[in-house]
Tab-separated table of C-alpha atoms in Angstrom:
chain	number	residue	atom	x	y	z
A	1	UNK	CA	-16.616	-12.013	-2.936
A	2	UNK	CA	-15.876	-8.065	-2.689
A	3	UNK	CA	-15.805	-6.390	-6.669
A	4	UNK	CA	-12.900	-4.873	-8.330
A	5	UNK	CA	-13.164	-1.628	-7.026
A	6	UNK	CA	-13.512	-2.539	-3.111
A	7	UNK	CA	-10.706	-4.355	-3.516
A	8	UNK	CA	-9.057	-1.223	-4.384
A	9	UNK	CA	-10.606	0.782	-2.132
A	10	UNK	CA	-9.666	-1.867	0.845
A	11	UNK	CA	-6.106	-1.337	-0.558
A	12	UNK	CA	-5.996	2.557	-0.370
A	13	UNK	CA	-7.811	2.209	2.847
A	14	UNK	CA	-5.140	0.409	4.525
A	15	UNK	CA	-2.126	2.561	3.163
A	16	UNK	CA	-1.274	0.142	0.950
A	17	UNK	CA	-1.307	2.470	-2.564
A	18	UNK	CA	-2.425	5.933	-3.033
A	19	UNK	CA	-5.179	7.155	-4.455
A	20	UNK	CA	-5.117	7.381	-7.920
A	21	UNK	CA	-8.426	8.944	-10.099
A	22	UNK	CA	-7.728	7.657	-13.022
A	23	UNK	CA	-7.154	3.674	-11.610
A	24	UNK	CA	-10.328	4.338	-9.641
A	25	UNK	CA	-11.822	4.826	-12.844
A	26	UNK	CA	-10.485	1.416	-14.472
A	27	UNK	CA	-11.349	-0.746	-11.295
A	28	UNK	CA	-14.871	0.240	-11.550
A	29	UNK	CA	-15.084	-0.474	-15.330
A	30	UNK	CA	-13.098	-3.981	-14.281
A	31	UNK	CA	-15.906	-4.173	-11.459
A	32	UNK	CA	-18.804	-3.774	-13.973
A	33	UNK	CA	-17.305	-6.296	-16.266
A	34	UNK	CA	-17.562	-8.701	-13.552
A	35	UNK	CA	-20.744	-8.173	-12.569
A	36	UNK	CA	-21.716	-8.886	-16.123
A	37	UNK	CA	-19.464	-11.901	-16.377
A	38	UNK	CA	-21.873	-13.372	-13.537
A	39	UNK	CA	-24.922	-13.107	-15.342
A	40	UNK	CA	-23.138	-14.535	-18.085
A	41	UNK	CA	-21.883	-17.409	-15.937
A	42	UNK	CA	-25.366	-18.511	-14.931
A	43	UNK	CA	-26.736	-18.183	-18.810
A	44	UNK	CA	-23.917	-20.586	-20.034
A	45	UNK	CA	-25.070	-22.824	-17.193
A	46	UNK	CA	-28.487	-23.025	-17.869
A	47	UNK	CA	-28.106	-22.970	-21.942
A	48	UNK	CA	-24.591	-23.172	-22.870
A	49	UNK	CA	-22.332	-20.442	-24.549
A	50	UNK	CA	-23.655	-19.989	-27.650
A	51	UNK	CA	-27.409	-20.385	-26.710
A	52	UNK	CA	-26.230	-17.380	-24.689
A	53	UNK	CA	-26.237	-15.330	-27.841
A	54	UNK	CA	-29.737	-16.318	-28.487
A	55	UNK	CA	-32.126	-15.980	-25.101
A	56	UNK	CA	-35.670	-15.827	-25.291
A	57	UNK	CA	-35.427	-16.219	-29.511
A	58	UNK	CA	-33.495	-12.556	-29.688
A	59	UNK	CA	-29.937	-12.536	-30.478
A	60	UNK	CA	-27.885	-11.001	-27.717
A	61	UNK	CA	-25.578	-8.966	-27.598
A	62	UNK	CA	-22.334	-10.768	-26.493
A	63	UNK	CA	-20.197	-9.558	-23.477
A	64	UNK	CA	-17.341	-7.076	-24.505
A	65	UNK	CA	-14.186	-7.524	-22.558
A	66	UNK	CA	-11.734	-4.684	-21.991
A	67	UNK	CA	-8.387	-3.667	-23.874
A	68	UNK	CA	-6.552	-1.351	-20.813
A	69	UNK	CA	-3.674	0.458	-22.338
A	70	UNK	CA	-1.000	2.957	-21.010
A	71	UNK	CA	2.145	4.125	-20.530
A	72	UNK	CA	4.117	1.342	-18.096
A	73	UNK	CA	4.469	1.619	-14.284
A	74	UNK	CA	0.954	2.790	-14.195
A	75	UNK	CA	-1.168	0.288	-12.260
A	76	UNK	CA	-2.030	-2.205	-15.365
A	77	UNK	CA	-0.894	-4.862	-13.276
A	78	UNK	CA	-2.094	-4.125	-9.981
A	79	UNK	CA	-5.650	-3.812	-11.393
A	80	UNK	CA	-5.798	-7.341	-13.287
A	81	UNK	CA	-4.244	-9.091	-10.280
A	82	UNK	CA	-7.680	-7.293	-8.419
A	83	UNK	CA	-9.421	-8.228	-11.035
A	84	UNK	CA	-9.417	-12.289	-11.439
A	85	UNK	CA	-9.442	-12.318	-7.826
A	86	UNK	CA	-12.672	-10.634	-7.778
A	87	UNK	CA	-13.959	-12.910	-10.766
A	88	UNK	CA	-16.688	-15.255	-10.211
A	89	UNK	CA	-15.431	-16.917	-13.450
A	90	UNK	CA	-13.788	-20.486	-12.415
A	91	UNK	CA	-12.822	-21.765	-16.169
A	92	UNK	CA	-10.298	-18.398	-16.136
A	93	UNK	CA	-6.408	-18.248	-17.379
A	94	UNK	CA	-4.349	-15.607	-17.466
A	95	UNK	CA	-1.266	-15.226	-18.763
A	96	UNK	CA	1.308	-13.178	-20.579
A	97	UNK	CA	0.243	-12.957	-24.136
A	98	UNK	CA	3.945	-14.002	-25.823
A	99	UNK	CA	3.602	-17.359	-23.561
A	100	UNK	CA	-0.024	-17.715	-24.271
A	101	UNK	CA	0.598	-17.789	-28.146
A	102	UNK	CA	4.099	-19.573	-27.214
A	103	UNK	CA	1.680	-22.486	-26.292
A	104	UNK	CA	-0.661	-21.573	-29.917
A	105	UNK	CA	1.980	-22.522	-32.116
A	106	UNK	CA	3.124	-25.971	-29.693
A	107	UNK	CA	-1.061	-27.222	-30.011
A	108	UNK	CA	-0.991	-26.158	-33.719
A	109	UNK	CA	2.196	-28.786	-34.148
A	110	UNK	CA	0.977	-31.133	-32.059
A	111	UNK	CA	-2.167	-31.212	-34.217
A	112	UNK	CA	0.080	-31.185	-37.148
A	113	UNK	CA	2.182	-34.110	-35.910
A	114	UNK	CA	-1.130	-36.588	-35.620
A	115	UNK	CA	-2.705	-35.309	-38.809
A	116	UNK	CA	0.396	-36.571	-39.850
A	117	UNK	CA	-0.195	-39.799	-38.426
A	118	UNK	CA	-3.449	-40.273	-39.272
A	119	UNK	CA	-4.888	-39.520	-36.241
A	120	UNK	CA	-7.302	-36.173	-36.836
A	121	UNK	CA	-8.694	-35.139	-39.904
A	122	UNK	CA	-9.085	-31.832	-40.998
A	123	UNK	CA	-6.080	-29.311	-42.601
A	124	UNK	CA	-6.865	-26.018	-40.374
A	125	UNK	CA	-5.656	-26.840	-36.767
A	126	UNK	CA	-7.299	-23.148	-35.539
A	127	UNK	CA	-10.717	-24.391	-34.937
A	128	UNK	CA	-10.021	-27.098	-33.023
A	129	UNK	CA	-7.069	-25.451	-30.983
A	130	UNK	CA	-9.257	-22.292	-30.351
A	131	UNK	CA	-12.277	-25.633	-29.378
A	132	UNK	CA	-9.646	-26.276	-26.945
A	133	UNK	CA	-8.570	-23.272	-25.810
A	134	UNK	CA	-12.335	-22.345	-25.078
A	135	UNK	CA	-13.100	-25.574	-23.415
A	136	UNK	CA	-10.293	-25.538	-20.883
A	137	UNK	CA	-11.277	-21.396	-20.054
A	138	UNK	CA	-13.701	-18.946	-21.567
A	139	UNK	CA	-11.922	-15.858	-19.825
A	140	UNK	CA	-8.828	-14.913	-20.615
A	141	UNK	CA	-6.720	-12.453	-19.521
A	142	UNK	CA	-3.623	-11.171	-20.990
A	143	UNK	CA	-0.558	-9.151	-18.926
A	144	UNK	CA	1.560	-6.571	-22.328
A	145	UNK	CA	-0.549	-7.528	-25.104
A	146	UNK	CA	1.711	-7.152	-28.245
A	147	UNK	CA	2.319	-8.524	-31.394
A	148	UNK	CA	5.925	-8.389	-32.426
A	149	UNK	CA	5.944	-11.518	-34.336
A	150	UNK	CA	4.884	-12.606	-38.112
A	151	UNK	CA	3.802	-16.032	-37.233
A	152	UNK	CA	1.707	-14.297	-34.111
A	153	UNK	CA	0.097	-11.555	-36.325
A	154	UNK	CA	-0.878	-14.152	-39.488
A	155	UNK	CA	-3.219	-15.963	-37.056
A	156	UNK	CA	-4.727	-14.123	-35.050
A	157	UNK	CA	-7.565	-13.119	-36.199
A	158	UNK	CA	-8.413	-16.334	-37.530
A	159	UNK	CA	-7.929	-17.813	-33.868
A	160	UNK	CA	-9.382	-14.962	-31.922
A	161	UNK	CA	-12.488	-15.110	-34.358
A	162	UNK	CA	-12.834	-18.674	-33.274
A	163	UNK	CA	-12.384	-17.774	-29.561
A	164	UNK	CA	-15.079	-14.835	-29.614
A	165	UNK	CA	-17.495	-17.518	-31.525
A	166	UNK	CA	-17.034	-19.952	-29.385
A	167	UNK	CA	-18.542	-17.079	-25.821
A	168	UNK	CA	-14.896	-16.520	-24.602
A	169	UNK	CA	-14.397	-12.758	-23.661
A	170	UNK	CA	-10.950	-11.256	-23.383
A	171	UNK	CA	-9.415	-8.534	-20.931
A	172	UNK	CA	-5.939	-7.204	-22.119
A	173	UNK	CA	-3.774	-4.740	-20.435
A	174	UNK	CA	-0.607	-2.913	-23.124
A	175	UNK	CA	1.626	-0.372	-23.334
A	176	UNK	CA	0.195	0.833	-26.755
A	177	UNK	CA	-3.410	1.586	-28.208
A	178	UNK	CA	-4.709	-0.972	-30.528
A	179	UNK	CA	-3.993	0.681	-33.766
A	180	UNK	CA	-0.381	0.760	-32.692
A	181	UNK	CA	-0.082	-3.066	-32.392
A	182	UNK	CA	2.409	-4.832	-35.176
A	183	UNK	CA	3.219	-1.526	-36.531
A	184	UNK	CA	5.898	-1.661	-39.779
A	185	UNK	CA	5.389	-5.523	-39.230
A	186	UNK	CA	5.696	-7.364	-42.644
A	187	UNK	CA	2.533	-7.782	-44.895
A	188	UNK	CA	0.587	-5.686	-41.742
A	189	UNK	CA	-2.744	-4.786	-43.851
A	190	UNK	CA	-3.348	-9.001	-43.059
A	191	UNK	CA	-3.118	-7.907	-39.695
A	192	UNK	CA	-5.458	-5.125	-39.443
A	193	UNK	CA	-8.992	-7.185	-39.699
A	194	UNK	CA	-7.959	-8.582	-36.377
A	195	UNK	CA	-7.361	-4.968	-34.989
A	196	UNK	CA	-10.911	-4.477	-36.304
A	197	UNK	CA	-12.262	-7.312	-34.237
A	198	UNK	CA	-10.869	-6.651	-30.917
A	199	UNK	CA	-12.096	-3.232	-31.099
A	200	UNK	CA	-15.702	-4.864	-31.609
A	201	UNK	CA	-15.124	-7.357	-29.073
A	202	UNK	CA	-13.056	-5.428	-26.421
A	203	UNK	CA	-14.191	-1.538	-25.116
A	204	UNK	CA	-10.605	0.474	-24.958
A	205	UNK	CA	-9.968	2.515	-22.372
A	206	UNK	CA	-6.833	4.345	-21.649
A	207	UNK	CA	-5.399	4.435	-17.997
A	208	UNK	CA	-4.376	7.686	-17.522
A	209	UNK	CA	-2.615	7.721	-14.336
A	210	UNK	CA	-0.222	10.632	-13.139
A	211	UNK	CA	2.888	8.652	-12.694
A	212	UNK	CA	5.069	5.924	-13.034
A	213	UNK	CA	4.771	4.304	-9.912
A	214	UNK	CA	6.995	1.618	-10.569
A	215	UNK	CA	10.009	4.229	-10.942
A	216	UNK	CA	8.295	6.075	-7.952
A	217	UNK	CA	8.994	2.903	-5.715
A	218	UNK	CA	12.751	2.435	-7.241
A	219	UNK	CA	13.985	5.993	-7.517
A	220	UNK	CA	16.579	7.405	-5.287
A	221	UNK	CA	16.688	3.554	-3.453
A	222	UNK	CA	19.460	1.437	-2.731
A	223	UNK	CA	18.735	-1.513	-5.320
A	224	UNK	CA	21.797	-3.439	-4.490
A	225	UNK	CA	22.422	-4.145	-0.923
A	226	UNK	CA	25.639	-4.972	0.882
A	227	UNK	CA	26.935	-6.339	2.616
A	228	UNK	CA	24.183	-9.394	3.972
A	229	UNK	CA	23.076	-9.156	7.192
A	230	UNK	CA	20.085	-8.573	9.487
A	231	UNK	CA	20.250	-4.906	7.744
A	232	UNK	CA	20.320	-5.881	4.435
A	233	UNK	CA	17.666	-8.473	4.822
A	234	UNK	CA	15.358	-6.210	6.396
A	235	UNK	CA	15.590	-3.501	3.655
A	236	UNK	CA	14.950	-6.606	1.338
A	237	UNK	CA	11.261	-6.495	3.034
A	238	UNK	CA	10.796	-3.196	3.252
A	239	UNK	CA	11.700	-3.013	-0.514
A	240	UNK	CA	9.012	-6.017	-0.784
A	241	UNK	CA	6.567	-4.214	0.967
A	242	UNK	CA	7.050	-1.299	-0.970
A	243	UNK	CA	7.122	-2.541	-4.297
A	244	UNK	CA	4.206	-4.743	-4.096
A	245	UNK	CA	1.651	-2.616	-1.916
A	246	UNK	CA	2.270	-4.728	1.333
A	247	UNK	CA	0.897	-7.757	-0.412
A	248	UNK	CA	2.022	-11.232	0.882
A	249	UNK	CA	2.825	-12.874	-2.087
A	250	UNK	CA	1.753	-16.631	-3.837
A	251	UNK	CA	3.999	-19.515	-4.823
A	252	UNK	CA	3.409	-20.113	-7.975
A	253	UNK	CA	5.265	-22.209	-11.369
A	254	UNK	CA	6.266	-21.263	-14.822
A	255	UNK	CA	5.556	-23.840	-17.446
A	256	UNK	CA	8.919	-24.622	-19.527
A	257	UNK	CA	9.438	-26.848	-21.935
A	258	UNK	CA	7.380	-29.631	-19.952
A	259	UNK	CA	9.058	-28.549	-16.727
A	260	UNK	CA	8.094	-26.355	-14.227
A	261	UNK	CA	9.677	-23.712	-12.742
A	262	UNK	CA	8.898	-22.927	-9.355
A	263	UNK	CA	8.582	-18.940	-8.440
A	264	UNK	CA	8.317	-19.146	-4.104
A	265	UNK	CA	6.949	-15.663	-3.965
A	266	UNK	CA	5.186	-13.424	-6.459
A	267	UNK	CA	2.709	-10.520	-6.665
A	268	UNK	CA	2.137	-7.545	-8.534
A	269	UNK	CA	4.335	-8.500	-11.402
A	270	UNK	CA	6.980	-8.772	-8.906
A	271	UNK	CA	9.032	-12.063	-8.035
A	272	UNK	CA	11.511	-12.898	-5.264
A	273	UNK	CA	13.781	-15.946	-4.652
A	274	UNK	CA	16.952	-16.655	-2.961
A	275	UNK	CA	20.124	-17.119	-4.696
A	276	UNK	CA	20.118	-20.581	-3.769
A	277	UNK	CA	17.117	-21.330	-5.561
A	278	UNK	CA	18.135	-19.277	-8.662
A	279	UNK	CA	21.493	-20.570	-8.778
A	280	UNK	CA	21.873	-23.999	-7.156
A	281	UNK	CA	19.413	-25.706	-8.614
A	282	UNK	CA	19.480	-27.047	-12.387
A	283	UNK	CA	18.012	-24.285	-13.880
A	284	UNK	CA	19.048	-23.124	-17.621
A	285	UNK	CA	18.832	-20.156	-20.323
A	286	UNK	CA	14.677	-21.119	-21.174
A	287	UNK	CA	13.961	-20.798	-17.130
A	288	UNK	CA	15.672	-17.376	-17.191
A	289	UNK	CA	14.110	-16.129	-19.813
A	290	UNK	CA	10.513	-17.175	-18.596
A	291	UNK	CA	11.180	-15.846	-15.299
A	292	UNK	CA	12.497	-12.798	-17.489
A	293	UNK	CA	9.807	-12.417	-19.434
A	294	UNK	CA	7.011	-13.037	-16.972
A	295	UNK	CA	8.294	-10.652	-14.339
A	296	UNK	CA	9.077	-6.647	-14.578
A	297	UNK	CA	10.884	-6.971	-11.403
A	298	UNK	CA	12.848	-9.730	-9.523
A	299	UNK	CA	14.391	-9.487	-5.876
A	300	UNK	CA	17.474	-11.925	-4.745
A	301	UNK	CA	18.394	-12.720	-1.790
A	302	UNK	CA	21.565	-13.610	0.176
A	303	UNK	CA	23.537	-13.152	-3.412
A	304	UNK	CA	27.480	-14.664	-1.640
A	305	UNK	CA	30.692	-14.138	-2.788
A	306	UNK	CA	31.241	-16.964	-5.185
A	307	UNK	CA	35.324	-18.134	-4.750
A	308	UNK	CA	37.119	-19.938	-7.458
A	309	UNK	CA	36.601	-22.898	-9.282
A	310	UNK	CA	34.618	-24.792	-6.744
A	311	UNK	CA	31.667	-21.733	-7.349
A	312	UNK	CA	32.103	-22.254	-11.134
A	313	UNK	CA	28.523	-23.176	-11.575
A	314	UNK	CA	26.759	-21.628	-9.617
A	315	UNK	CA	28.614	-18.289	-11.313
A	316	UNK	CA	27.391	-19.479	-15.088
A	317	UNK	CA	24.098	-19.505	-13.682
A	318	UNK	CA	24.247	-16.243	-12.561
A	319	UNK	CA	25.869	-14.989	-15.627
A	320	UNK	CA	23.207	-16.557	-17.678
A	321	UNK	CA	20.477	-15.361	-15.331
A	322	UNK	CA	21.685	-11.689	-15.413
A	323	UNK	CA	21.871	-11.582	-19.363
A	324	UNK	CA	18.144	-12.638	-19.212
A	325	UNK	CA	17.675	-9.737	-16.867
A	326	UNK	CA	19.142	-7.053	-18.659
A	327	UNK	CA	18.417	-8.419	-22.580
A	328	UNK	CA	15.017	-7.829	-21.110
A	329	UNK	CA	14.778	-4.788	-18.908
A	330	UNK	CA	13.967	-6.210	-15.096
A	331	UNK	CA	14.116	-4.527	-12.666
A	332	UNK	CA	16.665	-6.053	-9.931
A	333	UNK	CA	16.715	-5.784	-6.242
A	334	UNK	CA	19.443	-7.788	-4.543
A	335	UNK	CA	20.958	-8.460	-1.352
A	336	UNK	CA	24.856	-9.664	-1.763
A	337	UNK	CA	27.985	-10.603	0.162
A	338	UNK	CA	29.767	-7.854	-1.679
A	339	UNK	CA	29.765	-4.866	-4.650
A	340	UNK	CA	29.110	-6.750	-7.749
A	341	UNK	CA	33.213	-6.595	-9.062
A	342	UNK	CA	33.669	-8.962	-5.573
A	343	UNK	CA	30.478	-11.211	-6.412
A	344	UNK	CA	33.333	-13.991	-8.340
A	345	UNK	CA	36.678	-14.434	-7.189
A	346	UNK	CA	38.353	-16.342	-9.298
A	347	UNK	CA	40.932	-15.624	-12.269
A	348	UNK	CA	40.474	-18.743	-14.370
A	349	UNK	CA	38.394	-20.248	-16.822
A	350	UNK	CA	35.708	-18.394	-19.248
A	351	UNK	CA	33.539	-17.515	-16.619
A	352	UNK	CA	36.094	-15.431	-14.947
A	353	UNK	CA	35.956	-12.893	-18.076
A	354	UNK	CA	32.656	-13.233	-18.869
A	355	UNK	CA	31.670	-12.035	-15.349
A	356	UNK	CA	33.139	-8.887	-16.451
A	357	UNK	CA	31.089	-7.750	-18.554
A	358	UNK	CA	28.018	-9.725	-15.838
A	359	UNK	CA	29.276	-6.914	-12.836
A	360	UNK	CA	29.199	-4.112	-15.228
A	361	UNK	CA	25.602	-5.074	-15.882
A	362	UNK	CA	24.774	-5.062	-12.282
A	363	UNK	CA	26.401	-1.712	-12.060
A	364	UNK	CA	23.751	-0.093	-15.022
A	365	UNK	CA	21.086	-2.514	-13.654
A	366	UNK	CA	21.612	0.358	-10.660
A	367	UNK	CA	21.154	3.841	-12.710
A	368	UNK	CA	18.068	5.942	-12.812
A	369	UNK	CA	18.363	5.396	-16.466
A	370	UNK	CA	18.117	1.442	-16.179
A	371	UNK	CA	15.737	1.975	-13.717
A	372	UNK	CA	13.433	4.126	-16.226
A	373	UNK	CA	12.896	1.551	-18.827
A	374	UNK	CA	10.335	-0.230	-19.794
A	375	UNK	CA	9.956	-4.183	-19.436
A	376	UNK	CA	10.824	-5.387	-22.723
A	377	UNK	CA	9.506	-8.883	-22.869
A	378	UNK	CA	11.022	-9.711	-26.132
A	379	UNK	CA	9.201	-13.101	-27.552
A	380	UNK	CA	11.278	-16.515	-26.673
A	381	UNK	CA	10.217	-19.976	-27.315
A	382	UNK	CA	9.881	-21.682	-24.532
A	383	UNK	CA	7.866	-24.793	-25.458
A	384	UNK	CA	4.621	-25.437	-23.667
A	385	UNK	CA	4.569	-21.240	-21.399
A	386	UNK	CA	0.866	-21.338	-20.451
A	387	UNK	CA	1.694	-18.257	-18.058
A	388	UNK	CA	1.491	-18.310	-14.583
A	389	UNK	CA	0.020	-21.116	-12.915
A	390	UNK	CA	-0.702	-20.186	-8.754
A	391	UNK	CA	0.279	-22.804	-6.697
């Protein structure tokens, strides 16, 4: 299994991404982690994880994970997807960190619910959640660590103070230093112990890279393509290609609300279906929103011109799907049958004004300025989100 950094290397090699010094830098650090996570591997299988702290009667030191933080487009991304695949780590999860504490809270009311009835004892569900949590993977690694919510920030240190006793080491990428997180959040001095503790636990390094290569890849491109055809769908790949480094792309499913959303294609942060399997299928506002909040960029393809009443559907779907979208700053590349003012023909019903406002969206969705944001992720409740689970 080739380290972080040869993966990298093997990438820049090929053409794939440029050179960057400063991502160079991070993939090595991400390389060494490994290499100590494999030592630590073989300790916790000779003497389990907390014997770990104690070899040969003198208290260890345990492993440090890594808090990687900078300004978005950068390569955050691209490096933990090199990363786990270079991990020899096989109890691993990774997943955004709004789903990850999404499915905190649902374990804390589940235990609730049979302390309730009798069936656990014990009034502080944390240990036993974070018991859990441990059990099931001792890495974890988290895509935009930030705290954003009250209910979030009032646990976490008790939780992650469970995690780090019970050997589980954390790697976090964000778009803000540490001593940024929950800032002007209510009652924040509770929150700052746990700010204190992931700076013990976690080394922080800043990736300084020289650009946003995310905008680099967008800017000055044709996002929305028309009309379809052989053309259209062969931009669709080159934008593919482009976007994600030339990577093939996994299938992989979003956990919501017991359900499971199937993504067909996914890399890099980026995710690409078909309209049909957006659209056509049963899919609802919490799907939207996961795919929303998982992904910083979405492709579509074969987007037709939807015509009257029969398409009625199909076009609340796509309403619904574009709110979740914009509301949350993706980045959309689309192939279509027409501009988006032709996408629904039809003059009656709700939909028929509310797509309105839907093709005006589209139309800013296209701007440099749309284009420059930042993924915004804002928190949902989903249910059970455990993040992204490769199929």
């Amino acid at each position: 299994m080739s380290d972080t950094f040869s993966r990298y290397q093997s990438l820049v090699d090929s053409g794939e991404i440029s050179f960057d010094p400063a991502q160079a830098v991070i993939a090595k650090r991400l390389a060494a982690l490994n290499a100590e996570l494999g030592d630590y591997r073989l300790a916790r299988r000779k003497s389990g994880a907390l014997s770990w702290l104690f070899a040969r009667g003198e208290k260890r030191e345990p492993v440090r994970g890594l808090y990687i933080w900078g300004e978005v487009g950068r390569g955050k991304t691209m490096l933990m997807d090199l990363f786990m695949a270079a991990s020899p780590v096989r109890r691993k999860r990774r997943a955004h960190f709004h789903e990850f504490m999404a499915d905190v809270h649902e374990r804390i009311h589940i235990y609730r619910q049979k302390l309730k009835a009798g069936e656990v004892k014990g009034d502080d569900p944390i240990a036993p959640v974070a018991a859990d949590l441990a059990e099931e993977a001792w890495l974890l690694c988290f895509d935009e660590f930030s705290v954003t919510d009250i209910a979030d920030a009032m646990i976490l240190g008790r939780l992650f103070g469970r995690l780090f006793e019970e050997g589980v080491v954390v790697v976090a990428t964000s778009n803000v230093v540490p001593d940024e997180l929950y800032r002007d959040g209510l009652n924040r001095a509770l929150f700052l112990p746990f700010i204190k503790l992931m700076q013990e636990r976690m080394a922080v390094v800043k990736l300084e890279s020289r650009t946003d290569f995310r905008l680099e890849k967008l800017s000055g491109r044709p996002v929305w393509l028309t009309p379809l055809g052989p053309e259209a769908d062969r931009s669709m790949d080159e934008a593919w290609s482009r976007l994600t480094g030339g990577a093939r792309g996994e299938p992989a499913e979003l956990p919501v609300k017991g359900r499971h959303v199937p993504v067909p294609r996914q890399s890099h942060g980026i995710a690409r279906f078909t309209f049909s399997e957006l659209c056509e299928k049963p899919l609802g506002a919490s799907d939207y929103l996961a795919i929303a909040h998982t992904f910083h960029t979405v492709m579509i393809d074969g987007i037709p011109v939807l015509r009257g009443l029969a398409r009625r559907n199909e076009a609340k779907r796509f309403i619904t799907l574009i709110d979740a979208l914009y509301d949350n700053q993706v980045k959309l590349v689309a192939s279509a049958g027409a501009e988006p003012m032709g996408i629904y023909l039809n003059d009656e019903g709700v939909e028929a004004f509310e797509f309105a406002r839907t093709a005006s969206r589209l139309i800013e969705m296209r701007s440099e300025e749309y284009l420059a944001l930042p993924h915004a992720r804002r928190p949902h409740n989903v249910g059970d989100t455990g993040g992204i689970v490769e199929t």
